[in-house]
Coordinates of C-alpha atoms in Angstrom, one line a residue:
Chain A
X22 CA -96.0 9.6 202.3
X23 CA -95.7 10.8 198.6
X24 CA -99.3 9.7 198.1
X25 CA -100.3 11.8 201.1
X26 CA -98.6 15.0 199.9
X27 CA -99.9 14.5 196.3
X28 CA -103.4 14.5 197.7
X29 CA -102.7 17.2 200.2
X30 CA -101.4 19.6 197.5
X31 CA -104.5 18.9 195.3
X32 CA -107.0 19.6 198.1
X33 CA -107.6 23.2 199.0
X34 CA -108.0 24.5 202.5
X35 CA -110.9 22.6 204.1
X36 CA -111.7 25.0 206.8
X37 CA -113.4 27.4 204.4
X38 CA -116.3 25.2 204.2
X39 CA -119.4 26.5 202.4
X40 CA -121.5 25.4 205.5
X41 CA -119.6 27.8 207.6
X42 CA -121.0 31.1 206.3
X43 CA -120.2 34.7 206.8
X44 CA -121.5 34.7 210.3
X45 CA -118.9 32.3 211.4
X46 CA -116.3 34.5 209.8
X47 CA -117.3 37.5 211.8
X48 CA -117.5 35.3 214.9
X49 CA -114.0 34.1 214.3
X50 CA -112.8 37.7 213.9
X51 CA -114.5 38.6 217.2
X52 CA -113.2 35.5 219.0
X53 CA -109.7 36.4 217.9
X54 CA -109.9 39.9 219.1
X55 CA -111.6 39.0 222.4
X56 CA -109.1 36.2 223.1
X57 CA -106.3 38.6 222.4
X58 CA -107.7 41.3 224.6
X59 CA -108.7 39.3 227.6
X60 CA -106.4 36.3 227.7
X61 CA -103.2 37.7 226.1
X62 CA -103.6 35.8 222.9
X63 CA -104.7 32.4 224.1
X64 CA -107.6 30.9 226.0
X65 CA -106.8 27.6 227.8
X66 CA -109.7 25.3 228.4
X67 CA -109.7 22.3 230.7
X68 CA -112.5 20.0 229.7
X69 CA -114.0 18.0 232.5
X70 CA -116.7 15.3 232.0
X71 CA -118.7 14.7 235.2
X72 CA -121.1 12.1 233.8
X73 CA -122.0 12.7 230.2
X74 CA -122.9 10.2 227.4
X75 CA -119.7 11.1 225.6
X76 CA -121.5 13.0 222.8
X77 CA -120.4 16.4 224.2
X78 CA -116.8 15.1 224.3
X79 CA -117.0 13.8 220.7
X80 CA -118.2 17.3 219.6
X81 CA -115.3 18.9 221.5
X82 CA -112.9 16.6 219.8
X83 CA -114.5 17.6 216.5
X84 CA -113.5 21.2 217.2
X85 CA -110.0 20.2 216.3
X86 CA -110.8 18.6 212.9
X87 CA -109.9 20.6 209.8
X88 CA -113.4 21.9 209.3
X89 CA -113.5 23.9 212.6
X90 CA -109.8 24.0 213.7
X91 CA -110.4 25.8 216.9
X92 CA -106.7 26.2 217.8
X93 CA -106.1 28.8 215.1
X94 CA -108.4 31.1 217.1
X95 CA -106.1 30.9 220.0
X96 CA -108.3 28.6 222.0
X97 CA -106.7 25.4 223.3
X98 CA -107.7 22.4 225.3
X99 CA -105.0 21.8 227.9
X100 CA -104.1 18.7 229.8
X101 CA -104.1 20.0 233.4
X102 CA -106.5 22.3 235.3
X103 CA -103.3 24.2 236.5
X104 CA -102.8 25.4 232.9
X105 CA -106.3 26.5 232.4
X106 CA -108.3 29.7 232.3
X107 CA -111.7 28.1 232.2
X108 CA -113.2 24.8 232.9
X109 CA -115.6 23.4 230.3
X110 CA -117.9 21.1 232.2
X111 CA -120.2 18.5 230.6
X112 CA -122.5 15.8 231.8
X113 CA -124.6 15.1 234.8
X114 CA -123.0 15.9 238.1
X115 CA -122.7 12.4 239.4
X116 CA -122.3 11.5 243.1
X117 CA -119.0 9.7 242.3
X118 CA -117.6 12.5 240.1
X119 CA -118.7 15.6 242.0
X120 CA -115.8 15.6 244.6
X121 CA -113.2 15.2 241.7
X122 CA -114.8 18.0 239.7
X123 CA -114.5 20.3 242.7
X124 CA -111.0 19.2 243.2
X125 CA -110.1 20.1 239.5
X126 CA -111.9 23.5 240.0
X127 CA -109.8 24.3 243.0
X128 CA -106.6 23.5 241.0
X129 CA -107.4 26.2 238.3
X130 CA -105.5 29.4 239.1
X131 CA -107.4 32.6 239.6
X132 CA -109.1 34.3 237.8
X133 CA -111.1 31.4 236.6
X134 CA -114.5 30.7 235.0
X135 CA -116.7 27.7 234.5
X136 CA -118.6 27.2 231.3
X137 CA -121.1 24.3 231.2
X138 CA -121.7 22.4 228.1
X139 CA -124.9 20.6 227.0
X140 CA -128.2 20.1 228.7
X141 CA -127.0 17.6 231.4
X142 CA -125.2 19.9 233.9
X143 CA -128.5 22.0 234.1
X144 CA -130.6 18.8 234.5
X145 CA -132.4 19.7 231.2
X146 CA -131.6 16.5 229.4
X147 CA -134.1 13.6 229.6
X148 CA -132.3 12.2 232.6
X149 CA -134.1 12.4 235.9
X150 CA -132.6 13.0 239.3
X151 CA -131.5 9.8 241.1
X152 CA -129.5 9.1 244.2
X153 CA -126.4 8.8 242.1
X154 CA -126.8 12.3 240.6
X155 CA -126.0 15.3 242.6
X156 CA -128.1 18.4 241.9
X157 CA -127.3 20.8 239.0
X158 CA -123.7 21.9 238.5
X159 CA -124.9 25.4 239.4
X160 CA -125.4 24.5 243.0
X161 CA -121.9 23.1 243.3
X162 CA -119.7 25.8 241.6
X163 CA -120.3 29.3 240.2
X164 CA -121.2 29.1 236.5
X165 CA -120.2 31.9 234.1
X166 CA -121.9 30.6 231.0
X167 CA -124.1 27.8 229.6
X168 CA -123.8 26.4 226.1
X169 CA -127.1 24.4 225.7
X170 CA -127.8 21.6 223.3
X171 CA -127.9 17.8 223.4
X172 CA -125.1 17.8 222.4
X173 CA -124.3 21.3 221.1
X174 CA -122.8 21.1 217.6
X175 CA -119.1 22.3 217.2
X176 CA -120.5 25.5 215.6
X177 CA -122.7 26.1 218.6
X178 CA -119.8 25.5 220.9
X179 CA -117.7 28.1 219.1
X180 CA -120.6 30.6 219.2
X181 CA -121.1 29.8 222.9
X182 CA -117.5 30.5 223.7
X183 CA -117.7 33.8 221.9
X184 CA -120.8 34.8 223.9
X185 CA -118.9 33.9 227.0
X186 CA -116.0 36.0 226.0
X187 CA -118.2 39.0 225.4
X188 CA -119.9 38.5 228.7
X189 CA -116.9 38.7 230.9
Chain B
X4 CA -116.3 -23.3 226.5
X5 CA -119.6 -21.5 227.0
X6 CA -119.5 -17.7 226.7
X7 CA -120.7 -15.6 229.6
X8 CA -122.9 -12.8 228.3
X9 CA -124.3 -11.3 231.5
X10 CA -125.0 -12.1 235.1
X11 CA -127.3 -9.9 237.1
X12 CA -130.0 -9.9 239.7
X13 CA -133.5 -8.6 240.0
X14 CA -136.0 -8.4 242.8
X15 CA -139.3 -10.2 242.6
X16 CA -142.1 -9.9 245.2
X17 CA -141.2 -13.1 247.0
X18 CA -137.5 -13.6 246.3
X19 CA -134.4 -12.3 244.5
X20 CA -133.5 -13.8 241.2
X21 CA -130.0 -14.1 239.8
X22 CA -130.0 -14.5 236.0
X23 CA -126.9 -15.8 234.2
X24 CA -127.0 -15.4 230.5
X25 CA -124.8 -17.7 228.4
X26 CA -124.5 -17.8 224.7
X27 CA -126.5 -21.1 224.6
X28 CA -128.8 -20.9 227.6
X29 CA -130.1 -18.8 230.5
X30 CA -129.9 -19.9 234.1
X31 CA -132.1 -18.6 236.9
X32 CA -131.4 -18.9 240.6
X33 CA -133.9 -18.0 243.3
X34 CA -132.6 -16.5 246.5
X35 CA -134.4 -15.5 249.7
X36 CA -134.9 -11.8 250.4
X37 CA -132.9 -11.8 253.6
X38 CA -129.4 -13.1 253.6
X39 CA -129.1 -14.0 249.9
X40 CA -126.1 -16.0 249.0
X41 CA -124.8 -17.3 245.7
X42 CA -121.7 -19.2 244.6
X43 CA -119.2 -17.3 242.4
X44 CA -118.5 -18.4 238.8
X45 CA -115.5 -16.0 238.6
X46 CA -112.9 -18.8 238.9
X47 CA -113.9 -20.2 235.5
X48 CA -115.2 -16.9 234.0
X49 CA -113.2 -13.9 235.3
X50 CA -115.6 -11.6 233.5
X51 CA -118.1 -12.5 236.2
X52 CA -116.1 -10.5 238.8
X53 CA -117.6 -7.1 238.0
X54 CA -121.1 -8.6 237.5
X55 CA -120.9 -10.2 241.0
X56 CA -119.4 -7.1 242.7
X57 CA -122.2 -5.0 241.1
X58 CA -124.8 -7.4 242.3
X59 CA -123.5 -7.1 245.8
X60 CA -123.6 -3.3 245.7
X61 CA -127.0 -3.2 244.1
X62 CA -128.9 -5.8 246.0
X63 CA -126.7 -6.9 248.9
X64 CA -126.2 -10.4 247.5
X65 CA -123.3 -12.1 249.1
X66 CA -121.0 -13.9 246.7
X67 CA -119.4 -16.9 248.2
X68 CA -115.9 -18.0 247.2
X69 CA -115.2 -14.7 245.3
X70 CA -111.6 -13.5 245.5
X71 CA -112.6 -9.9 245.1
X72 CA -115.3 -8.5 247.4
X73 CA -114.5 -4.8 247.1
X74 CA -117.4 -2.5 246.3
X75 CA -117.6 -1.7 242.6
X76 CA -120.2 1.0 241.9
X77 CA -120.3 2.4 245.4
X78 CA -117.3 4.6 245.7
X79 CA -115.4 5.9 248.8
X80 CA -118.1 8.3 249.8
X81 CA -121.1 6.1 249.3
X82 CA -122.9 4.9 252.4
X83 CA -122.1 1.2 253.0
X84 CA -124.9 -1.3 252.5
X85 CA -127.1 1.1 250.6
X86 CA -128.3 -1.5 248.0
X87 CA -130.1 1.0 245.9
X88 CA -131.6 -1.4 243.4
X89 CA -133.8 -3.0 246.0
X90 CA -137.4 -1.9 245.5
X91 CA -137.5 -0.7 249.1
X92 CA -134.9 1.9 248.3
X93 CA -136.7 5.0 246.9
X94 CA -134.5 7.9 247.9
X95 CA -133.5 10.4 245.1
X96 CA -130.6 11.8 247.0
X97 CA -128.2 10.5 249.6
X98 CA -125.7 12.2 251.8
X99 CA -121.9 11.8 251.4
X100 CA -120.8 9.2 254.0
X101 CA -117.4 8.9 255.7
X102 CA -114.5 8.2 253.4
X103 CA -113.9 4.4 253.0
X104 CA -110.5 3.9 251.4
X105 CA -110.5 1.6 248.3
X106 CA -107.7 -1.0 248.3
X107 CA -106.1 -1.1 244.9
X108 CA -104.6 -4.3 243.4
X109 CA -100.9 -3.6 243.4
X110 CA -97.7 -5.4 243.0
X111 CA -95.2 -4.8 245.9
X112 CA -91.5 -5.1 245.9
X113 CA -88.2 -3.2 245.9
X114 CA -88.3 -0.3 243.5
X115 CA -91.9 -1.1 242.4
X116 CA -94.0 2.1 242.3
X117 CA -97.6 3.0 241.6
X118 CA -98.9 5.4 239.0
X119 CA -102.5 6.6 239.4
X120 CA -104.1 7.9 236.3
X121 CA -107.5 9.6 236.4
X122 CA -110.4 9.9 237.0
X123 CA -109.9 13.2 235.1
X124 CA -107.6 12.5 232.2
X125 CA -105.3 14.7 230.2
X126 CA -107.4 14.7 226.9
X127 CA -111.0 15.3 226.1
X128 CA -112.2 11.9 227.4
X129 CA -114.5 10.4 229.9
X130 CA -113.5 9.9 233.5
X131 CA -112.2 6.6 234.8
X132 CA -109.2 5.5 236.9
X133 CA -106.2 3.4 235.9
X134 CA -103.9 2.2 238.6
X135 CA -100.5 1.0 237.4
X136 CA -97.8 -0.9 239.3
X137 CA -94.5 -0.1 237.6
X138 CA -90.9 -1.3 237.5
X139 CA -89.3 1.6 235.7
X140 CA -91.1 2.1 232.4
X141 CA -92.5 -1.5 232.4
X142 CA -96.0 -2.1 233.4
X143 CA -96.2 -5.0 235.9
X144 CA -100.0 -4.7 236.6
X145 CA -102.9 -2.4 235.9
X146 CA -106.2 -2.1 237.6
X147 CA -109.1 -0.5 235.8
X148 CA -111.5 1.3 238.1
X149 CA -114.7 2.8 236.8
X150 CA -118.2 3.9 237.6
X151 CA -117.4 7.5 238.2
X152 CA -120.2 8.3 235.7
X153 CA -122.6 6.0 237.5
X154 CA -126.0 7.7 236.9
X155 CA -128.2 4.8 238.1
X156 CA -130.0 4.5 234.8
X157 CA -131.3 1.1 235.7
X158 CA -133.2 2.6 238.6
X159 CA -134.1 5.8 236.7
X160 CA -136.1 4.0 234.1
X161 CA -138.0 1.8 236.5
X162 CA -141.7 2.6 236.6
X163 CA -141.7 4.2 233.1
X164 CA -143.3 3.0 230.0
X165 CA -140.9 2.0 227.1
X166 CA -141.8 5.2 225.3
X167 CA -141.0 7.4 228.3
X168 CA -137.7 5.5 228.9
X169 CA -136.6 5.8 225.2
X170 CA -135.0 9.3 225.4
X171 CA -133.0 8.1 228.4
X172 CA -131.9 4.8 227.0
X173 CA -130.8 6.4 223.7
X174 CA -128.5 8.7 225.7
X175 CA -126.8 6.0 227.8
X176 CA -123.7 6.1 225.5
X177 CA -123.6 8.7 222.8
X178 CA -121.3 6.7 220.5
X179 CA -123.5 3.7 220.5
X180 CA -126.9 5.4 220.6
X181 CA -128.2 3.7 217.4
X182 CA -127.2 0.2 218.8
X183 CA -129.1 1.0 222.0
X184 CA -132.1 2.2 220.1
X185 CA -132.1 -0.9 217.9
X186 CA -132.0 -3.2 221.0
X187 CA -134.9 -1.2 222.5
X188 CA -136.8 -1.3 219.2
X189 CA -136.5 -5.1 219.2
X190 CA -137.8 -5.3 222.7
X191 CA -140.7 -3.0 221.8
X192 CA -141.6 -5.2 218.8
X193 CA -141.5 -8.3 220.9
X194 CA -143.7 -6.7 223.5
X195 CA -146.2 -5.5 220.9
X196 CA -146.0 -8.7 219.0
X197 CA -145.4 -6.9 215.8
X198 CA -143.1 -7.5 212.8
X199 CA -141.0 -4.8 211.3
X200 CA -141.2 -4.3 207.5
X201 CA -138.1 -5.2 205.5
X202 CA -137.6 -1.5 204.4
X203 CA -137.6 -0.2 208.0
X204 CA -135.2 -2.9 209.0
X205 CA -132.9 -2.0 206.2
X206 CA -133.0 1.7 207.0
X207 CA -132.2 1.1 210.7
X208 CA -129.4 -1.3 209.8
X209 CA -128.0 1.4 207.5
X210 CA -127.9 3.9 210.3
X211 CA -126.2 1.4 212.6
X212 CA -123.5 0.9 209.9
X213 CA -123.2 4.6 209.6
X214 CA -122.7 4.9 213.3
X215 CA -120.0 2.2 213.2
X216 CA -118.3 4.1 210.3
X217 CA -118.2 7.3 212.4
X218 CA -116.8 5.5 215.4
X219 CA -114.2 3.5 213.4
X220 CA -113.1 6.5 211.4
X221 CA -112.6 8.5 214.6
X222 CA -110.5 5.7 216.0
X223 CA -108.5 5.3 212.8
X224 CA -107.3 8.8 213.4
X225 CA -106.9 8.7 217.2
X226 CA -104.9 5.4 217.3
X227 CA -102.0 6.7 215.1
X228 CA -102.3 10.0 216.9
X229 CA -101.5 8.2 220.2
X230 CA -98.5 6.8 218.5
X231 CA -97.3 10.3 217.7
X232 CA -98.6 10.4 214.1
X233 CA -100.9 13.5 214.1
X234 CA -101.4 13.7 210.3
X235 CA -103.6 10.6 210.4
X236 CA -105.9 12.3 213.0
X237 CA -106.2 15.4 210.7
X238 CA -107.1 13.2 207.8
X239 CA -109.4 10.7 209.5
X240 CA -111.2 13.4 211.7
X241 CA -112.2 15.0 208.4
X242 CA -113.7 11.7 207.2
X243 CA -115.5 11.2 210.5
X244 CA -116.9 14.7 210.4
X245 CA -118.2 14.0 206.9
X246 CA -119.8 10.8 208.2
X247 CA -121.4 12.7 211.1
X248 CA -122.8 15.3 208.8
X249 CA -124.3 12.5 206.7
X250 CA -125.9 11.2 209.9
X251 CA -127.3 14.7 210.4
X252 CA -128.7 14.9 206.9
X253 CA -130.4 11.5 207.3
X254 CA -131.8 11.8 210.8
X255 CA -131.6 15.5 211.7
X256 CA -129.2 14.8 214.5
X257 CA -125.4 14.5 214.4
X258 CA -125.5 11.4 216.6
X259 CA -128.8 10.0 215.6
X260 CA -130.6 10.5 218.9
X261 CA -134.3 9.6 218.3
X262 CA -133.5 8.3 214.9
X263 CA -134.8 4.7 215.3
X264 CA -138.6 5.0 215.5
X265 CA -141.6 3.5 213.9
X266 CA -142.6 6.4 211.6
X267 CA -142.1 6.7 207.9
X268 CA -139.0 8.2 206.3
X269 CA -138.0 9.4 202.9
X270 CA -134.4 8.8 201.9
X271 CA -132.6 10.4 198.9
X272 CA -130.7 7.5 197.4
X273 CA -128.7 9.7 195.1
X274 CA -127.2 11.8 198.0
X275 CA -126.5 8.7 200.1
X276 CA -124.9 6.8 197.2
X277 CA -122.8 9.9 196.5
X278 CA -121.6 9.9 200.1
X279 CA -120.8 6.2 200.0
X280 CA -118.7 6.8 196.9
X281 CA -116.7 9.5 198.7
X282 CA -116.3 7.3 201.8
X283 CA -115.0 4.3 199.8
X284 CA -112.6 6.5 197.9
X285 CA -111.4 8.1 201.2
X286 CA -110.9 4.7 202.9
X287 CA -109.0 3.4 199.9
X288 CA -106.7 6.4 200.0
X289 CA -106.3 6.2 203.8
X290 CA -105.4 2.5 203.8
X291 CA -102.9 2.8 201.0
X292 CA -101.3 5.7 202.8
X293 CA -101.2 4.4 206.3
X294 CA -99.9 0.9 205.6
X295 CA -96.8 2.6 204.1
X296 CA -95.6 4.2 207.3
X297 CA -93.2 1.8 208.9
X298 CA -92.5 3.8 212.0
X299 CA -96.2 3.7 212.8
X300 CA -96.4 -0.1 212.5
X301 CA -93.3 -0.4 214.6
X302 CA -95.4 1.0 217.4
X303 CA -98.5 -1.0 216.5
X304 CA -97.0 -4.5 216.0
X305 CA -96.7 -6.7 219.1
X306 CA -98.1 -3.9 221.4
X307 CA -100.9 -4.8 223.8
X308 CA -101.2 -8.4 223.0
X309 CA -104.4 -10.3 224.1
X310 CA -103.9 -13.9 223.0
X311 CA -106.9 -15.7 221.8
X312 CA -106.9 -18.2 224.7
X313 CA -107.2 -15.3 227.1
X314 CA -109.8 -13.5 224.9
X315 CA -112.0 -16.6 225.1
X316 CA -111.4 -17.1 228.8
X317 CA -112.4 -13.5 229.5
X318 CA -115.5 -13.8 227.3
X319 CA -114.4 -10.7 225.3
X320 CA -116.7 -9.4 222.5
X321 CA -116.5 -7.1 219.5
X322 CA -113.4 -5.6 217.9
X323 CA -111.2 -6.8 220.8
X324 CA -112.3 -10.4 220.4
X325 CA -112.2 -10.4 216.6
X326 CA -108.7 -8.9 216.6
X327 CA -107.7 -11.9 218.8
X328 CA -109.1 -14.4 216.3
X329 CA -112.4 -15.0 218.1
X330 CA -115.3 -15.0 215.7
X331 CA -118.1 -13.2 217.5
X332 CA -120.4 -10.8 215.8
X333 CA -124.2 -10.4 216.3
X334 CA -124.4 -9.5 212.6
X335 CA -123.6 -13.0 211.6
X336 CA -127.1 -13.9 210.6
X337 CA -129.0 -14.3 207.4
X338 CA -130.3 -10.7 207.1
X339 CA -126.9 -9.1 207.3
X340 CA -125.1 -11.8 205.3
X341 CA -127.6 -11.2 202.4
X342 CA -126.6 -7.6 202.5
X343 CA -122.9 -8.2 202.2
X344 CA -121.7 -8.7 205.8
X345 CA -118.3 -10.3 206.1
X346 CA -116.7 -11.2 209.4
X347 CA -113.5 -9.3 210.0
X348 CA -111.0 -11.5 211.7
X349 CA -107.3 -10.9 212.6
X350 CA -105.0 -13.2 214.4
X351 CA -102.3 -10.6 215.4
X352 CA -103.9 -10.0 218.8
X353 CA -102.2 -6.6 219.1
X354 CA -102.9 -2.9 218.4
X355 CA -102.1 -3.5 214.8
X356 CA -104.8 -6.2 214.5
X357 CA -107.4 -4.0 216.2
X358 CA -106.5 -1.2 213.8
X359 CA -106.8 -3.4 210.8
X360 CA -110.2 -4.8 212.0
X361 CA -111.5 -1.2 212.2
X362 CA -110.3 -0.4 208.7
X363 CA -111.8 -3.6 207.3
X364 CA -115.1 -3.1 209.1
X365 CA -115.4 0.5 207.9
X366 CA -115.0 -0.8 204.4
X367 CA -117.5 -3.5 204.9
X368 CA -119.9 -1.0 206.4
X369 CA -119.7 1.2 203.3
X370 CA -120.6 -1.8 201.2
X371 CA -123.4 -2.8 203.5
X372 CA -124.8 0.7 203.6
X373 CA -125.1 0.6 199.8
X374 CA -127.1 -2.6 200.0
X375 CA -129.3 -1.4 202.8
X376 CA -130.2 1.8 201.0
X377 CA -134.0 2.1 200.5
X378 CA -136.1 4.9 199.2
X379 CA -138.5 5.0 202.1
X380 CA -139.8 3.1 205.0
X381 CA -143.3 2.7 206.4
X382 CA -145.1 3.7 209.5
X383 CA -145.5 0.8 212.0
X384 CA -148.3 0.9 214.6
X385 CA -147.2 -0.2 218.0
X386 CA -150.4 -1.0 219.9
X387 CA -150.8 -2.9 223.1
X388 CA -147.5 -3.5 225.0
X389 CA -147.7 -6.9 226.7
X390 CA -146.2 -7.6 230.1
X391 CA -143.3 -10.0 230.1
X392 CA -139.6 -10.4 230.0
X393 CA -137.8 -9.5 226.8
X394 CA -134.2 -9.8 225.6
X395 CA -132.5 -8.2 222.7
X396 CA -129.0 -8.0 221.2
X397 CA -127.3 -5.7 218.8
X398 CA -123.8 -5.2 217.5
X399 CA -122.6 -1.7 218.4
X400 CA -119.3 -0.3 217.1
X401 CA -117.6 -1.7 220.2
X402 CA -119.2 -5.1 220.3
X403 CA -122.2 -7.1 221.3
X404 CA -124.8 -5.2 223.3
X405 CA -127.3 -7.1 225.5
X406 CA -130.5 -5.7 226.8
X407 CA -133.2 -7.1 229.1
X408 CA -136.4 -5.4 230.0
X409 CA -139.1 -6.8 232.2
X410 CA -142.4 -5.1 231.8
X411 CA -145.1 -5.4 234.4
X412 CA -148.4 -3.5 234.4
X413 CA -147.2 -1.7 231.3
X414 CA -144.2 -0.1 232.9
X415 CA -140.6 -1.2 233.3
X416 CA -140.1 -3.4 236.3
X417 CA -136.4 -4.1 235.7
X418 CA -134.0 -2.7 233.0
X419 CA -130.7 -4.2 232.4
X420 CA -128.2 -3.4 229.7
X421 CA -124.7 -4.9 229.4
X422 CA -122.6 -2.7 227.2
X423 CA -119.8 -4.5 225.3
X424 CA -117.3 -2.4 227.2
X425 CA -118.4 -3.9 230.6
X426 CA -116.8 -7.2 229.5
X427 CA -113.9 -5.8 227.5
X428 CA -112.7 -3.4 230.3
X429 CA -112.1 -6.4 232.4
X430 CA -109.7 -7.8 229.8
X431 CA -107.7 -4.6 229.4
X432 CA -105.2 -5.3 232.1
X433 CA -104.2 -8.5 230.3
X434 CA -102.8 -6.4 227.4
X435 CA -100.5 -4.4 229.7
X436 CA -97.6 -6.7 230.9
X437 CA -94.5 -6.5 228.7
X438 CA -95.5 -3.0 227.6
X439 CA -94.2 0.4 228.7
X440 CA -96.5 2.9 230.3
X441 CA -96.1 5.2 227.4
X442 CA -97.9 2.6 225.3
X443 CA -101.0 2.5 227.5
X444 CA -102.9 5.3 225.7
X445 CA -102.2 3.6 222.5
X446 CA -103.5 0.2 223.7
X447 CA -106.5 1.8 225.4
X448 CA -107.4 3.7 222.3
X449 CA -107.1 0.6 220.1
X450 CA -109.9 -1.0 222.2
X451 CA -111.8 2.3 222.4
X452 CA -114.3 1.3 225.1
X453 CA -117.1 3.3 226.4
X454 CA -117.1 4.6 230.0
X455 CA -120.7 5.9 229.9
X456 CA -122.1 2.7 228.7
X457 CA -120.1 0.7 231.2
X458 CA -121.0 2.8 234.2
X459 CA -124.7 3.2 233.3

């Protein structure tokens, strides 16, 4: 543990990465104030995967690494739809998953929004419609915002969440 | 004992064919179109259970002597007897049918209760269902139920050329995309009767090792995190982000979608060498730090044991097999050995062993990436694609990946891929008895299997 703290004290704050420029800084400020205004300080996200390739999930997990550290903006991923303000939906809407996605959606208390992540829910990824894929997520539940990309990078997800917050 | 790699069916014009792939040979069985019957091999190879259940769902093949005849891919709301992999099935949408309850494997008795977990889990992970029979905290039995993400990719790519199918195949499993692309590349090369220049092979192998590094580094953080040691996740997730950014600077994509192709590439050896230096230093720091945390190893040691006898019996592959002392790795061949490949083997059979394997492999990958480093690779011309049946293997970060593509009239007649997870998921329940349910996330994460690759 001493070794860890030695290294930790030597390394500066990672989150101020040169790659994340001024733009991100303003976005962060905006996000903080939007989150504060509309969600009393914290925005709770329930992530649901309805048939993705796992890349979108990996990028969402990357949001909590020291470079992005989403939680300090007041945005949290929560464990249950009953704790959530919004549902972040990724992946193709598969035949086997669709009823469960709707179930999770029903469990989110009002007011609630659905933000879709990546190209899959809009059927814009290279996948084609088969019998095992329901139509786009749009025809199943009301969509408030779409964050495109295959997969969207963590930076794009943060930007997308801000756009969503400004929209509502 | 022979190792079962895959068992699957395909439809020919006059008959159905069941192909069983072993590590030393391939068996083909012809069945009539109407009333096809085969004998089960699941009594000697339990890993055949899912293959045979899938075969029944896909083609309507009746498996005689099987002790598990429940549907696998076709869930409660699927129409019974749909058999969508038959050529006569051409629908692109089906109606929800009446609910058919699924009978879970459970243990019954006084005070025994069931815990249903999933398909939507508490974290940011893929959907799948785990059904536990519990006596208090102790797990008596667990059933793994998947295929919530079933996208019917096998059917989706039929009738496409290899080039058309490539963007779909590389998105089967985001974490293993390079491995899938390399298997597809090998099939393309076989079909075009072309050799790949050494420099291209080295470049592709380097990307595969980088993908493995990303995956292992992620796990090296998440496994301790599931044992309540969050600091490791903060440290390792930084390393994995560095690795992912390196992938982006090499291929222009953070996961490497579309990275394995036949065009020329220029690589900056200085930048890559610099990255590998940092990686080696990071891994060295991480290892020295993490081995020194006794409370963590208290959780790791003797948790989730899969003894080597069972690992062989269940035909496991990849990290899971190697942590149980079974030497299986598709990279054990001349090309990889010349570039510094060393088989990582542990005999602990537990979470600790799987954790150590990942650490060892990440270090070995760093060494191999250095040896694979080339300045540039050449353009390869892929001309005529010949019809035929082609097989390819690659070693993804999870384990051995098997792919079979049959090409007829220039387009895919049958596509089959067996993700390493498909085999290893079936061995997961063996690790559960004698553990408490709170250790399940830890055990599951130590195997880190893919849901998307498994479900197809």
